[in-house]
């Protein structure tokens, strides 16, 4: 993935998703990690655009948090996290 081709906001969201995955001892950055990062991003547009499209953003955020809680944890991954194929 060419990071220089991504917007600064998206690069920050990927970094936040990685931090979220690492903090939860997950081996992969899953789409749910990235979506949470985008929804929680200050000054981001994802929350606003989804709300404009009629999405119940708070309910979506809650469901994503629950999905993340169900992801398997890995011990001893030495702070290494990979991007999911999903």
mmCIF file of C-alpha atoms in Angstrom:
data_model
loop_
_atom_site.group_PDB
_atom_site.id
_atom_site.type_symbol
_atom_site.label_atom_id
_atom_site.label_comp_id
_atom_site.label_asym_id
_atom_site.label_seq_id
_atom_site.Cartn_x
_atom_site.Cartn_y
_atom_site.Cartn_z
ATOM 1 C CA UNK A 1 0.000 0.000 0.000
ATOM 2 C CA UNK A 2 1.401 3.382 -0.959
ATOM 3 C CA UNK A 3 0.814 5.543 2.110
ATOM 4 C CA UNK A 4 1.854 8.696 0.233
ATOM 5 C CA UNK A 5 -1.202 8.276 -2.024
ATOM 6 C CA UNK A 6 -3.605 8.426 0.936
ATOM 7 C CA UNK A 7 -4.965 11.614 2.464
ATOM 8 C CA UNK A 8 -3.456 12.790 5.721
ATOM 9 C CA UNK A 9 -6.752 12.130 7.514
ATOM 10 C CA UNK A 10 -6.875 8.562 6.236
ATOM 11 C CA UNK A 11 -3.251 7.976 7.224
ATOM 12 C CA UNK A 12 -4.135 9.175 10.730
ATOM 13 C CA UNK A 13 -7.179 6.889 10.795
ATOM 14 C CA UNK A 14 -4.992 3.922 9.834
ATOM 15 C CA UNK A 15 -2.567 4.790 12.629
ATOM 16 C CA UNK A 16 -5.474 5.059 15.087
ATOM 17 C CA UNK A 17 -6.855 1.710 13.870
ATOM 18 C CA UNK A 18 -3.441 0.146 14.397
ATOM 19 C CA UNK A 19 -3.260 1.567 17.922
ATOM 20 C CA UNK A 20 -6.734 0.239 18.664
ATOM 21 C CA UNK A 21 -5.787 -3.234 17.407
ATOM 22 C CA UNK A 22 -2.532 -3.246 19.363
ATOM 23 C CA UNK A 23 -4.258 -2.030 22.510
ATOM 24 C CA UNK A 24 -6.724 -4.917 22.281
ATOM 25 C CA UNK A 25 -4.001 -7.522 21.510
ATOM 26 C CA UNK A 26 -5.389 -8.210 18.050
ATOM 27 C CA UNK A 27 -3.101 -9.658 15.381
ATOM 28 C CA UNK A 28 -4.787 -7.816 12.508
ATOM 29 C CA UNK A 29 -6.244 -4.412 11.744
ATOM 30 C CA UNK A 30 -9.765 -5.365 10.748
ATOM 31 C CA UNK A 31 -12.286 -3.185 8.895
ATOM 32 C CA UNK A 32 -14.071 -2.606 12.220
ATOM 33 C CA UNK A 33 -10.906 -1.045 13.698
ATOM 34 C CA UNK A 34 -10.632 1.322 10.749
ATOM 35 C CA UNK A 35 -14.312 2.234 10.783
ATOM 36 C CA UNK A 36 -14.166 3.050 14.506
ATOM 37 C CA UNK A 37 -11.093 5.188 13.883
ATOM 38 C CA UNK A 38 -12.887 7.039 11.083
ATOM 39 C CA UNK A 39 -16.016 7.580 13.182
ATOM 40 C CA UNK A 40 -14.032 8.807 16.189
ATOM 41 C CA UNK A 41 -11.734 11.077 14.173
ATOM 42 C CA UNK A 42 -11.938 14.744 15.102
ATOM 43 C CA UNK A 43 -12.602 16.863 12.050
ATOM 44 C CA UNK A 44 -13.244 13.775 9.929
ATOM 45 C CA UNK A 45 -16.073 13.520 7.450
ATOM 46 C CA UNK A 46 -17.162 9.886 7.877
ATOM 47 C CA UNK A 47 -19.535 10.528 10.786
ATOM 48 C CA UNK A 48 -21.143 13.512 9.050
ATOM 49 C CA UNK A 49 -21.540 11.750 5.686
ATOM 50 C CA UNK A 50 -23.048 8.635 7.237
ATOM 51 C CA UNK A 51 -25.479 10.713 9.280
ATOM 52 C CA UNK A 52 -26.494 12.611 6.123
ATOM 53 C CA UNK A 53 -27.172 9.237 4.484
ATOM 54 C CA UNK A 54 -29.545 8.341 7.311
ATOM 55 C CA UNK A 55 -27.241 5.998 9.212
ATOM 56 C CA UNK A 56 -27.725 5.878 12.985
ATOM 57 C CA UNK A 57 -24.061 6.615 13.635
ATOM 58 C CA UNK A 58 -24.118 6.110 17.400
ATOM 59 C CA UNK A 59 -25.760 2.695 17.000
ATOM 60 C CA UNK A 60 -23.229 1.776 14.298
ATOM 61 C CA UNK A 61 -20.357 2.867 16.548
ATOM 62 C CA UNK A 62 -21.736 0.757 19.384
ATOM 63 C CA UNK A 63 -22.103 -2.310 17.156
ATOM 64 C CA UNK A 64 -18.564 -1.876 15.849
ATOM 65 C CA UNK A 65 -17.268 -1.702 19.416
ATOM 66 C CA UNK A 66 -19.064 -4.953 20.208
ATOM 67 C CA UNK A 67 -17.623 -6.583 17.081
ATOM 68 C CA UNK A 68 -14.124 -5.514 18.095
ATOM 69 C CA UNK A 69 -14.673 -6.932 21.573
ATOM 70 C CA UNK A 70 -15.449 -10.330 19.997
ATOM 71 C CA UNK A 71 -12.244 -10.477 17.937
ATOM 72 C CA UNK A 72 -9.663 -13.009 19.109
ATOM 73 C CA UNK A 73 -6.753 -11.788 21.202
ATOM 74 C CA UNK A 74 -3.173 -12.840 20.630
ATOM 75 C CA UNK A 75 -0.517 -13.091 23.312
ATOM 76 C CA UNK A 76 3.119 -12.496 22.576
ATOM 77 C CA UNK A 77 2.783 -10.763 19.220
ATOM 78 C CA UNK A 78 5.565 -8.349 20.264
ATOM 79 C CA UNK A 79 3.568 -5.297 19.245
ATOM 80 C CA UNK A 80 3.224 -6.493 15.677
ATOM 81 C CA UNK A 81 -0.057 -6.063 13.866
ATOM 82 C CA UNK A 82 -0.907 -6.760 10.226
ATOM 83 C CA UNK A 83 -3.596 -5.454 7.922
ATOM 84 C CA UNK A 84 -6.443 -7.913 7.439
ATOM 85 C CA UNK A 85 -7.206 -9.190 3.963
ATOM 86 C CA UNK A 86 -10.783 -8.061 4.538
#
